[in-house]
């Protein structure tokens, strides 16, 4: 069955009703086969049918090319979802998020997933809505089921929850088709779920404190001590911020004050200190800047109380001033070098020798050749490959206008 078309259009007779499509099977063989099958009929990756590779621990099936594998394994095979789940169970509480923390955080993620227009995925699909739903969907899933299991502490990691939430999208593509409006909504729900799981993996404490909406959530110390930096955006002075993650030379920071986030190049950040960088000391700072610095100082005090601030601030200040001074000296040197280069270029242009006509390469042109121009009152002749101007040049003839033309021009 193609994922772009619903299975109701390919199996059996379609009955037109207001709402979901209802199927009447010509025979009951297909219904009995679906009930006896232990695994799903559609690939977990491409959502198509065909020759499948079944997992020994779950109901998911895969094409060999979709996994990908070159050959079919001889022994029992475990899908990537189950393999990752086994690793999380071995780690237990040593993983980033244990079951108790996930049981508190996942309901907030489900609240953000349940946006307007997703009512079709809030509750389980009943036979009254779609009588033939169980004939095609092997493992039904909805947000209410996810919420109940989250409170019970079933999942050991965020990836396990994400794999379970993907059943909503997988089932919607199978039953409604890949181009359905409900499928587009299911994709948005899954994308929101991916984003929330990434936020939990970055810092579970920040995610939970932000969801609880406590006024002082940003200055509470986390289990993972964040690096503090002065970050600079274009058009703004250096601002205190927390580092959440780093990819290549880009740093994801969250600023003190407004709690806004931004990706900043590593060259535009400096290690934190008790005072703003020396380059901005003379500049006037607004009330937002002062409030953000006060909030940063409170966060540092809380870290010191817990014992997670081992850095000696005096050494940081010394290195801080040296780094800023070195950067300012480099900028001044670059400016002076650029100005000297521009001056030298201007001097070279002024002293550039003018090419004389006599030094030009000789032209192999006959002495009888003549170059004329109607806009010039001189005739140029080439004799013995030397350029001479003749004094016998005749002026251009002035055209005689008719009387009518003269009147018109006047």
Short mmCIF file of N, CA and C in Angstrom, two decimals, residues 231-406:
data_model
loop_
_atom_site.label_atom_id
_atom_site.label_comp_id
_atom_site.label_asym_id
_atom_site.label_seq_id
_atom_site.Cartn_x
_atom_site.Cartn_y
_atom_site.Cartn_z
N UNK A 231 28.89 37.45 26.24
CA UNK A 231 28.57 37.23 24.83
C UNK A 231 28.16 38.55 24.18
N UNK A 232 28.58 38.72 22.94
CA UNK A 232 28.32 39.98 22.24
C UNK A 232 27.58 39.73 20.94
N UNK A 233 26.41 40.36 20.82
CA UNK A 233 25.67 40.38 19.57
C UNK A 233 25.96 41.69 18.84
N UNK A 234 25.73 41.68 17.55
CA UNK A 234 25.98 42.89 16.77
C UNK A 234 25.00 43.99 17.19
N UNK A 235 25.54 45.13 17.51
CA UNK A 235 24.72 46.26 17.93
C UNK A 235 24.48 46.33 19.42
N UNK A 236 25.00 45.37 20.19
CA UNK A 236 24.80 45.34 21.64
C UNK A 236 26.16 45.20 22.33
N UNK A 237 26.26 45.65 23.57
CA UNK A 237 27.52 45.46 24.32
C UNK A 237 27.64 44.01 24.79
N UNK A 238 28.76 43.71 25.42
CA UNK A 238 28.93 42.38 26.01
C UNK A 238 27.88 42.16 27.10
N UNK A 239 27.26 40.96 27.07
CA UNK A 239 26.15 40.65 27.97
C UNK A 239 26.43 39.32 28.66
N UNK A 240 26.15 39.20 29.98
CA UNK A 240 26.38 37.92 30.67
C UNK A 240 25.39 36.86 30.21
N UNK A 241 25.88 35.64 30.07
CA UNK A 241 25.04 34.56 29.53
C UNK A 241 25.56 33.22 30.01
N UNK A 242 24.68 32.20 29.94
CA UNK A 242 25.04 30.81 30.21
C UNK A 242 25.26 30.08 28.89
N UNK A 243 26.20 29.16 28.90
CA UNK A 243 26.46 28.33 27.72
C UNK A 243 25.68 27.03 27.87
N UNK A 244 24.84 26.73 26.87
CA UNK A 244 24.05 25.51 26.89
C UNK A 244 24.70 24.40 26.09
N UNK A 245 25.24 24.73 24.93
CA UNK A 245 25.89 23.73 24.10
C UNK A 245 26.85 24.41 23.14
N UNK A 246 27.73 23.62 22.55
CA UNK A 246 28.71 24.13 21.62
C UNK A 246 28.82 23.17 20.45
N UNK A 247 28.75 23.71 19.24
CA UNK A 247 28.90 22.93 18.02
C UNK A 247 29.91 23.63 17.12
N UNK A 248 31.00 22.94 16.86
CA UNK A 248 32.10 23.53 16.09
C UNK A 248 32.56 24.82 16.78
N UNK A 249 32.47 25.95 16.10
CA UNK A 249 32.86 27.23 16.68
C UNK A 249 31.65 28.09 17.06
N UNK A 250 30.46 27.52 17.03
CA UNK A 250 29.24 28.23 17.42
C UNK A 250 28.81 27.79 18.82
N UNK A 251 28.37 28.78 19.62
CA UNK A 251 27.98 28.53 21.01
C UNK A 251 26.54 28.96 21.20
N UNK A 252 25.73 28.08 21.79
CA UNK A 252 24.33 28.36 22.11
C UNK A 252 24.28 28.91 23.53
N UNK A 253 23.89 30.17 23.67
CA UNK A 253 23.88 30.83 24.98
C UNK A 253 22.47 31.31 25.30
N UNK A 254 22.21 31.44 26.61
CA UNK A 254 20.98 32.04 27.11
C UNK A 254 21.37 33.22 27.99
N UNK A 255 20.88 34.40 27.64
CA UNK A 255 21.31 35.63 28.30
C UNK A 255 20.59 35.82 29.63
N UNK A 256 21.30 36.40 30.56
CA UNK A 256 20.68 36.82 31.82
C UNK A 256 19.78 38.03 31.54
N UNK A 257 18.73 38.14 32.30
CA UNK A 257 17.79 39.25 32.13
C UNK A 257 16.53 38.80 31.42
N UNK A 258 16.55 38.84 30.09
CA UNK A 258 15.38 38.47 29.30
C UNK A 258 15.29 36.97 29.02
N UNK A 259 16.33 36.22 29.35
CA UNK A 259 16.38 34.76 29.13
C UNK A 259 16.26 34.39 27.64
N UNK A 260 16.73 35.25 26.78
CA UNK A 260 16.68 34.96 25.36
C UNK A 260 17.90 34.13 24.96
N UNK A 261 17.74 33.38 23.86
CA UNK A 261 18.80 32.50 23.39
C UNK A 261 19.29 32.94 22.02
N UNK A 262 20.56 32.60 21.74
CA UNK A 262 21.15 32.96 20.46
C UNK A 262 22.39 32.11 20.23
N UNK A 263 22.68 31.87 18.94
CA UNK A 263 23.92 31.21 18.55
C UNK A 263 24.95 32.29 18.22
N UNK A 264 26.11 32.23 18.88
CA UNK A 264 27.14 33.24 18.76
C UNK A 264 28.46 32.56 18.44
N UNK A 265 29.26 33.21 17.60
CA UNK A 265 30.57 32.66 17.28
C UNK A 265 31.48 32.73 18.51
N UNK A 266 32.36 31.77 18.60
CA UNK A 266 33.22 31.67 19.78
C UNK A 266 34.12 32.90 19.94
N UNK A 267 34.47 33.55 18.84
CA UNK A 267 35.33 34.72 18.93
C UNK A 267 34.63 35.92 19.57
N UNK A 268 33.30 35.90 19.63
CA UNK A 268 32.54 36.99 20.23
C UNK A 268 32.16 36.72 21.68
N UNK A 269 32.83 35.78 22.32
CA UNK A 269 32.58 35.46 23.73
C UNK A 269 33.88 35.55 24.53
N UNK A 270 33.73 35.89 25.79
CA UNK A 270 34.86 35.96 26.73
C UNK A 270 34.44 35.31 28.04
N UNK A 271 35.41 34.76 28.76
CA UNK A 271 35.13 34.15 30.05
C UNK A 271 34.57 35.20 31.01
N UNK A 272 33.70 34.74 31.88
CA UNK A 272 32.98 35.66 32.76
C UNK A 272 33.93 36.23 33.82
N UNK A 273 33.58 37.40 34.33
CA UNK A 273 34.31 38.03 35.42
C UNK A 273 33.31 38.83 36.25
N UNK A 274 33.74 39.34 37.38
CA UNK A 274 32.84 40.10 38.25
C UNK A 274 32.51 41.46 37.67
N UNK A 275 33.31 41.95 36.73
CA UNK A 275 33.07 43.24 36.11
C UNK A 275 32.93 43.06 34.61
N UNK A 276 32.24 43.98 33.93
CA UNK A 276 32.13 43.87 32.48
C UNK A 276 33.48 44.04 31.82
N UNK A 277 33.64 43.62 30.56
CA UNK A 277 34.93 43.75 29.89
C UNK A 277 35.41 45.19 29.86
N UNK A 278 36.75 45.34 29.81
CA UNK A 278 37.34 46.67 29.85
C UNK A 278 36.95 47.50 28.65
N UNK A 279 36.65 46.86 27.53
CA UNK A 279 36.29 47.61 26.34
C UNK A 279 34.97 48.33 26.47
N UNK A 280 34.11 47.92 27.42
CA UNK A 280 32.79 48.51 27.55
C UNK A 280 32.62 49.27 28.87
N UNK A 281 33.69 49.51 29.60
CA UNK A 281 33.54 50.17 30.91
C UNK A 281 33.14 51.63 30.77
N UNK A 282 33.57 52.25 29.70
CA UNK A 282 33.27 53.66 29.53
C UNK A 282 31.89 53.90 28.91
N UNK A 283 31.29 52.87 28.39
CA UNK A 283 29.98 53.01 27.75
C UNK A 283 28.88 52.99 28.80
N UNK A 284 27.84 53.74 28.51
CA UNK A 284 26.70 53.79 29.42
C UNK A 284 25.85 52.54 29.22
N UNK A 285 25.44 51.93 30.30
CA UNK A 285 24.61 50.73 30.25
C UNK A 285 23.24 51.05 30.81
N UNK A 286 22.22 50.47 30.17
CA UNK A 286 20.85 50.73 30.59
C UNK A 286 20.45 49.92 31.80
N UNK A 287 19.18 50.07 32.18
CA UNK A 287 18.65 49.36 33.35
C UNK A 287 18.64 47.85 33.11
N UNK A 288 18.39 47.43 31.86
CA UNK A 288 18.38 45.99 31.57
C UNK A 288 19.76 45.38 31.76
N UNK A 289 20.77 46.11 31.38
CA UNK A 289 22.13 45.61 31.53
C UNK A 289 22.49 45.47 33.01
N UNK A 290 22.13 46.45 33.83
CA UNK A 290 22.43 46.39 35.26
C UNK A 290 21.67 45.25 35.92
N UNK A 291 20.40 45.07 35.55
CA UNK A 291 19.61 43.98 36.13
C UNK A 291 20.17 42.62 35.75
N UNK A 292 20.63 42.48 34.52
CA UNK A 292 21.20 41.20 34.09
C UNK A 292 22.49 40.89 34.84
N UNK A 293 23.31 41.91 35.09
CA UNK A 293 24.55 41.70 35.85
C UNK A 293 24.23 41.32 37.30
N UNK A 294 23.22 41.94 37.88
CA UNK A 294 22.82 41.58 39.25
C UNK A 294 22.34 40.13 39.31
N UNK A 295 21.59 39.73 38.29
CA UNK A 295 21.10 38.35 38.26
C UNK A 295 22.26 37.37 38.11
N UNK A 296 23.23 37.72 37.31
CA UNK A 296 24.42 36.87 37.16
C UNK A 296 25.18 36.75 38.49
N UNK A 297 25.32 37.85 39.22
CA UNK A 297 26.01 37.81 40.51
C UNK A 297 25.27 36.93 41.52
N UNK A 298 23.94 36.97 41.52
CA UNK A 298 23.16 36.10 42.40
C UNK A 298 23.37 34.63 42.05
N UNK A 299 23.44 34.35 40.74
CA UNK A 299 23.67 32.97 40.31
C UNK A 299 25.04 32.48 40.77
N UNK A 300 26.05 33.35 40.70
CA UNK A 300 27.39 32.98 41.14
C UNK A 300 27.40 32.74 42.65
N UNK A 301 26.69 33.57 43.40
CA UNK A 301 26.61 33.38 44.86
C UNK A 301 25.94 32.05 45.20
N UNK A 302 24.90 31.68 44.49
CA UNK A 302 24.25 30.38 44.73
C UNK A 302 25.18 29.22 44.40
N UNK A 303 25.98 29.38 43.35
CA UNK A 303 26.93 28.33 43.01
C UNK A 303 28.01 28.19 44.09
N UNK A 304 28.43 29.30 44.66
CA UNK A 304 29.43 29.26 45.73
C UNK A 304 28.87 28.58 46.97
N UNK A 305 27.58 28.79 47.27
CA UNK A 305 26.98 28.15 48.44
C UNK A 305 26.95 26.63 48.27
N UNK A 306 26.69 26.19 47.05
CA UNK A 306 26.62 24.75 46.80
C UNK A 306 28.02 24.15 46.64
N UNK A 307 29.00 24.99 46.38
CA UNK A 307 30.36 24.51 46.17
C UNK A 307 30.67 24.14 44.75
N UNK A 308 29.97 24.76 43.79
CA UNK A 308 30.20 24.46 42.37
C UNK A 308 30.82 25.64 41.64
N UNK A 309 31.48 26.48 42.36
CA UNK A 309 32.15 27.61 41.73
C UNK A 309 33.60 27.62 42.20
N UNK A 310 34.44 26.72 41.67
CA UNK A 310 35.83 26.62 42.12
C UNK A 310 36.77 27.64 41.49
N UNK A 311 36.30 28.45 40.56
CA UNK A 311 37.18 29.36 39.84
C UNK A 311 37.51 30.55 40.73
N UNK A 312 38.79 30.92 40.79
CA UNK A 312 39.24 32.09 41.53
C UNK A 312 38.97 33.33 40.68
N UNK A 313 38.08 34.19 41.15
CA UNK A 313 37.65 35.33 40.35
C UNK A 313 38.77 36.35 40.16
N UNK A 314 39.72 36.45 41.10
CA UNK A 314 40.81 37.41 40.93
C UNK A 314 41.67 37.04 39.73
N UNK A 315 41.95 35.73 39.58
CA UNK A 315 42.73 35.31 38.42
C UNK A 315 41.95 35.54 37.13
N UNK A 316 40.66 35.31 37.20
CA UNK A 316 39.83 35.52 36.00
C UNK A 316 39.86 36.98 35.60
N UNK A 317 39.80 37.89 36.60
CA UNK A 317 39.84 39.32 36.30
C UNK A 317 41.16 39.71 35.64
N UNK A 318 42.29 39.15 36.15
CA UNK A 318 43.58 39.48 35.57
C UNK A 318 43.68 39.02 34.13
N UNK A 319 43.32 37.76 33.92
CA UNK A 319 43.36 37.25 32.55
C UNK A 319 42.36 37.96 31.67
N UNK A 320 41.22 38.33 32.28
CA UNK A 320 40.18 39.03 31.53
C UNK A 320 40.69 40.34 30.99
N UNK A 321 41.31 41.15 31.88
CA UNK A 321 41.83 42.43 31.43
C UNK A 321 42.92 42.29 30.39
N UNK A 322 43.79 41.28 30.57
CA UNK A 322 44.85 41.07 29.59
C UNK A 322 44.29 40.71 28.23
N UNK A 323 43.30 39.83 28.23
CA UNK A 323 42.72 39.41 26.95
C UNK A 323 42.07 40.58 26.24
N UNK A 324 41.31 41.40 26.98
CA UNK A 324 40.64 42.53 26.37
C UNK A 324 41.64 43.55 25.85
N UNK A 325 42.69 43.81 26.66
CA UNK A 325 43.72 44.76 26.21
C UNK A 325 44.42 44.25 24.96
N UNK A 326 44.74 42.95 24.93
CA UNK A 326 45.38 42.40 23.74
C UNK A 326 44.48 42.53 22.51
N UNK A 327 43.20 42.28 22.70
CA UNK A 327 42.29 42.41 21.56
C UNK A 327 42.18 43.85 21.09
N UNK A 328 42.13 44.79 22.04
CA UNK A 328 42.07 46.20 21.65
C UNK A 328 43.35 46.62 20.92
N UNK A 329 44.53 46.16 21.42
CA UNK A 329 45.78 46.49 20.73
C UNK A 329 45.82 45.91 19.33
N UNK A 330 45.32 44.67 19.18
CA UNK A 330 45.29 44.08 17.85
C UNK A 330 44.40 44.87 16.91
N UNK A 331 43.23 45.31 17.40
CA UNK A 331 42.33 46.10 16.56
C UNK A 331 42.98 47.42 16.15
N UNK A 332 43.68 48.10 17.11
CA UNK A 332 44.35 49.35 16.78
C UNK A 332 45.47 49.12 15.76
N UNK A 333 46.24 48.04 15.94
CA UNK A 333 47.30 47.74 14.98
C UNK A 333 46.74 47.48 13.59
N UNK A 334 45.62 46.75 13.55
CA UNK A 334 45.01 46.47 12.25
C UNK A 334 44.53 47.75 11.58
N UNK A 335 43.96 48.67 12.40
CA UNK A 335 43.50 49.94 11.83
C UNK A 335 44.68 50.76 11.31
N UNK A 336 45.78 50.81 12.08
CA UNK A 336 46.95 51.58 11.63
C UNK A 336 47.55 50.99 10.37
N UNK A 337 47.62 49.65 10.32
CA UNK A 337 48.14 49.00 9.12
C UNK A 337 47.28 49.29 7.92
N UNK A 338 45.97 49.25 8.11
CA UNK A 338 45.05 49.53 7.01
C UNK A 338 45.20 50.97 6.52
N UNK A 339 45.36 51.93 7.47
CA UNK A 339 45.51 53.33 7.06
C UNK A 339 46.82 53.54 6.31
N UNK A 340 47.93 52.92 6.77
CA UNK A 340 49.20 53.05 6.06
C UNK A 340 49.15 52.43 4.68
N UNK A 341 48.46 51.32 4.57
CA UNK A 341 48.31 50.69 3.25
C UNK A 341 47.56 51.60 2.29
N UNK A 342 46.50 52.22 2.77
CA UNK A 342 45.73 53.12 1.90
C UNK A 342 46.57 54.32 1.49
N UNK A 343 47.38 54.88 2.43
CA UNK A 343 48.23 56.02 2.09
C UNK A 343 49.28 55.63 1.06
N UNK A 344 49.88 54.46 1.22
CA UNK A 344 50.88 54.02 0.25
C UNK A 344 50.27 53.81 -1.12
N UNK A 345 49.05 53.30 -1.16
CA UNK A 345 48.39 53.12 -2.46
C UNK A 345 48.15 54.45 -3.14
N UNK A 346 47.73 55.46 -2.37
CA UNK A 346 47.50 56.78 -2.96
C UNK A 346 48.81 57.37 -3.50
N UNK A 347 49.91 57.21 -2.73
CA UNK A 347 51.20 57.73 -3.19
C UNK A 347 51.63 57.03 -4.48
N UNK A 348 51.45 55.76 -4.55
CA UNK A 348 51.82 55.02 -5.75
C UNK A 348 51.01 55.51 -6.95
N UNK A 349 49.73 55.78 -6.73
CA UNK A 349 48.90 56.28 -7.83
C UNK A 349 49.39 57.64 -8.28
N UNK A 350 49.77 58.52 -7.33
CA UNK A 350 50.23 59.86 -7.70
C UNK A 350 51.57 59.81 -8.44
N UNK A 351 52.48 58.92 -8.02
CA UNK A 351 53.80 58.83 -8.61
C UNK A 351 53.85 57.89 -9.81
N UNK A 352 52.75 57.38 -10.20
CA UNK A 352 52.76 56.44 -11.31
C UNK A 352 53.16 57.15 -12.59
N UNK A 353 54.17 56.68 -13.36
CA UNK A 353 54.63 57.35 -14.59
C UNK A 353 53.58 57.26 -15.69
N UNK A 354 53.48 58.38 -16.43
CA UNK A 354 52.55 58.42 -17.55
C UNK A 354 53.24 57.85 -18.77
N UNK A 355 52.59 56.97 -19.45
CA UNK A 355 53.16 56.34 -20.63
C UNK A 355 53.21 57.33 -21.77
N UNK A 356 54.41 57.50 -22.38
CA UNK A 356 54.56 58.39 -23.52
C UNK A 356 54.22 57.66 -24.80
N UNK A 357 53.82 58.45 -25.76
CA UNK A 357 53.40 57.85 -27.02
C UNK A 357 54.58 57.29 -27.78
N UNK A 358 55.75 57.97 -27.62
CA UNK A 358 56.94 57.52 -28.34
C UNK A 358 57.42 56.17 -27.86
N UNK A 359 57.19 55.84 -26.61
CA UNK A 359 57.63 54.58 -26.06
C UNK A 359 56.68 53.44 -26.35
N UNK A 360 55.54 53.74 -26.94
CA UNK A 360 54.59 52.70 -27.26
C UNK A 360 55.14 51.79 -28.35
N UNK A 361 54.72 50.57 -28.41
CA UNK A 361 55.22 49.67 -29.45
C UNK A 361 54.82 50.17 -30.83
N UNK A 362 55.75 49.97 -31.77
CA UNK A 362 55.51 50.43 -33.14
C UNK A 362 54.41 49.61 -33.78
N UNK A 363 53.59 50.33 -34.54
CA UNK A 363 52.47 49.69 -35.21
C UNK A 363 52.81 49.46 -36.66
N UNK A 364 52.54 48.31 -37.17
CA UNK A 364 52.79 47.98 -38.57
C UNK A 364 51.59 48.39 -39.41
N UNK A 365 51.55 49.68 -39.74
CA UNK A 365 50.44 50.23 -40.52
C UNK A 365 51.02 50.98 -41.70
N UNK A 366 50.38 50.87 -42.82
CA UNK A 366 50.88 51.55 -44.03
C UNK A 366 50.75 53.05 -43.88
N UNK A 367 51.63 53.78 -44.64
CA UNK A 367 51.65 55.24 -44.54
C UNK A 367 50.43 55.90 -45.15
N UNK A 368 49.71 55.18 -46.01
CA UNK A 368 48.52 55.76 -46.65
C UNK A 368 47.25 55.59 -45.85
N UNK A 369 47.32 54.85 -44.71
CA UNK A 369 46.12 54.62 -43.91
C UNK A 369 45.73 55.90 -43.20
N UNK A 370 44.46 56.12 -43.12
CA UNK A 370 43.94 57.37 -42.54
C UNK A 370 42.82 57.05 -41.57
N UNK A 371 42.90 57.65 -40.41
CA UNK A 371 41.88 57.47 -39.38
C UNK A 371 41.09 58.75 -39.25
N UNK A 372 39.82 58.69 -39.51
CA UNK A 372 38.96 59.86 -39.49
C UNK A 372 37.94 59.74 -38.36
N UNK A 373 37.54 60.91 -37.87
CA UNK A 373 36.48 60.98 -36.88
C UNK A 373 35.68 62.24 -37.16
N UNK A 374 34.39 62.08 -37.34
CA UNK A 374 33.53 63.22 -37.67
C UNK A 374 33.43 64.20 -36.51
N UNK A 375 33.64 63.78 -35.30
CA UNK A 375 33.52 64.66 -34.15
C UNK A 375 34.82 65.42 -33.85
N UNK A 376 35.91 65.08 -34.52
CA UNK A 376 37.20 65.71 -34.29
C UNK A 376 37.59 66.48 -35.52
N UNK A 377 38.21 67.65 -35.35
CA UNK A 377 38.57 68.53 -36.47
C UNK A 377 39.99 68.29 -36.95
N UNK A 378 40.62 67.21 -36.53
CA UNK A 378 41.99 66.89 -36.95
C UNK A 378 42.01 65.53 -37.60
N UNK A 379 42.88 65.37 -38.59
CA UNK A 379 43.08 64.09 -39.28
C UNK A 379 44.43 63.55 -38.88
N UNK A 380 44.46 62.27 -38.54
CA UNK A 380 45.69 61.63 -38.07
C UNK A 380 46.22 60.71 -39.14
N UNK A 381 47.49 60.83 -39.41
CA UNK A 381 48.16 60.00 -40.41
C UNK A 381 49.28 59.21 -39.74
N UNK A 382 49.46 58.00 -40.23
CA UNK A 382 50.53 57.14 -39.75
C UNK A 382 51.57 57.02 -40.86
N UNK A 383 52.78 57.54 -40.59
CA UNK A 383 53.86 57.46 -41.55
C UNK A 383 55.08 56.86 -40.86
N UNK A 384 55.60 55.78 -41.48
CA UNK A 384 56.77 55.10 -40.94
C UNK A 384 56.55 54.67 -39.50
N UNK A 385 55.35 54.23 -39.25
CA UNK A 385 54.98 53.71 -37.92
C UNK A 385 55.15 54.74 -36.82
N UNK A 386 55.11 56.04 -37.16
CA UNK A 386 55.17 57.10 -36.16
C UNK A 386 53.90 57.93 -36.27
N UNK A 387 53.42 58.42 -35.17
CA UNK A 387 52.16 59.15 -35.12
C UNK A 387 52.45 60.63 -35.25
N UNK A 388 51.87 61.28 -36.29
CA UNK A 388 52.02 62.70 -36.51
C UNK A 388 50.65 63.31 -36.75
N UNK A 389 50.52 64.57 -36.39
CA UNK A 389 49.27 65.29 -36.58
C UNK A 389 49.48 66.26 -37.73
N UNK A 390 48.63 66.18 -38.70
CA UNK A 390 48.75 67.08 -39.85
C UNK A 390 48.06 68.39 -39.55
N UNK A 391 48.68 69.49 -40.01
CA UNK A 391 48.10 70.81 -39.79
C UNK A 391 47.11 71.21 -40.85
N UNK A 392 46.98 70.35 -41.88
CA UNK A 392 46.06 70.66 -43.00
C UNK A 392 44.72 70.03 -42.79
N UNK A 393 44.30 69.87 -41.56
CA UNK A 393 43.00 69.23 -41.32
C UNK A 393 41.88 70.17 -41.70
N UNK A 394 40.90 69.64 -42.39
CA UNK A 394 39.76 70.42 -42.81
C UNK A 394 38.65 70.30 -41.79
N UNK A 395 38.00 71.44 -41.52
CA UNK A 395 36.88 71.34 -40.57
C UNK A 395 35.70 70.61 -41.17
N UNK A 396 34.88 70.09 -40.31
CA UNK A 396 33.69 69.37 -40.77
C UNK A 396 32.72 70.35 -41.43
N UNK A 397 32.05 69.88 -42.45
CA UNK A 397 31.05 70.69 -43.14
C UNK A 397 29.79 70.82 -42.28
N UNK A 398 29.33 72.07 -42.25
CA UNK A 398 28.10 72.32 -41.51
C UNK A 398 26.92 72.05 -42.41
N UNK A 399 26.01 71.23 -42.06
CA UNK A 399 24.86 70.95 -42.95
C UNK A 399 23.98 72.18 -43.11
N UNK A 400 23.52 72.37 -44.34
CA UNK A 400 22.64 73.49 -44.64
C UNK A 400 21.21 73.05 -44.44
N UNK A 401 20.55 73.72 -43.50
CA UNK A 401 19.16 73.37 -43.21
C UNK A 401 18.23 74.15 -44.13
N UNK A 402 17.13 73.58 -44.40
CA UNK A 402 16.12 74.26 -45.21
C UNK A 402 15.42 75.31 -44.38
N UNK A 403 14.66 76.16 -45.06
CA UNK A 403 13.94 77.22 -44.36
C UNK A 403 12.91 76.65 -43.40
N UNK A 404 12.23 75.60 -43.82
CA UNK A 404 11.24 74.99 -42.95
C UNK A 404 11.91 74.45 -41.69
N UNK A 405 13.07 73.85 -41.89
CA UNK A 405 13.77 73.26 -40.74
C UNK A 405 14.21 74.37 -39.79
N UNK A 406 14.69 75.51 -40.35
CA UNK A 406 15.11 76.62 -39.52
C UNK A 406 13.96 77.17 -38.71
#
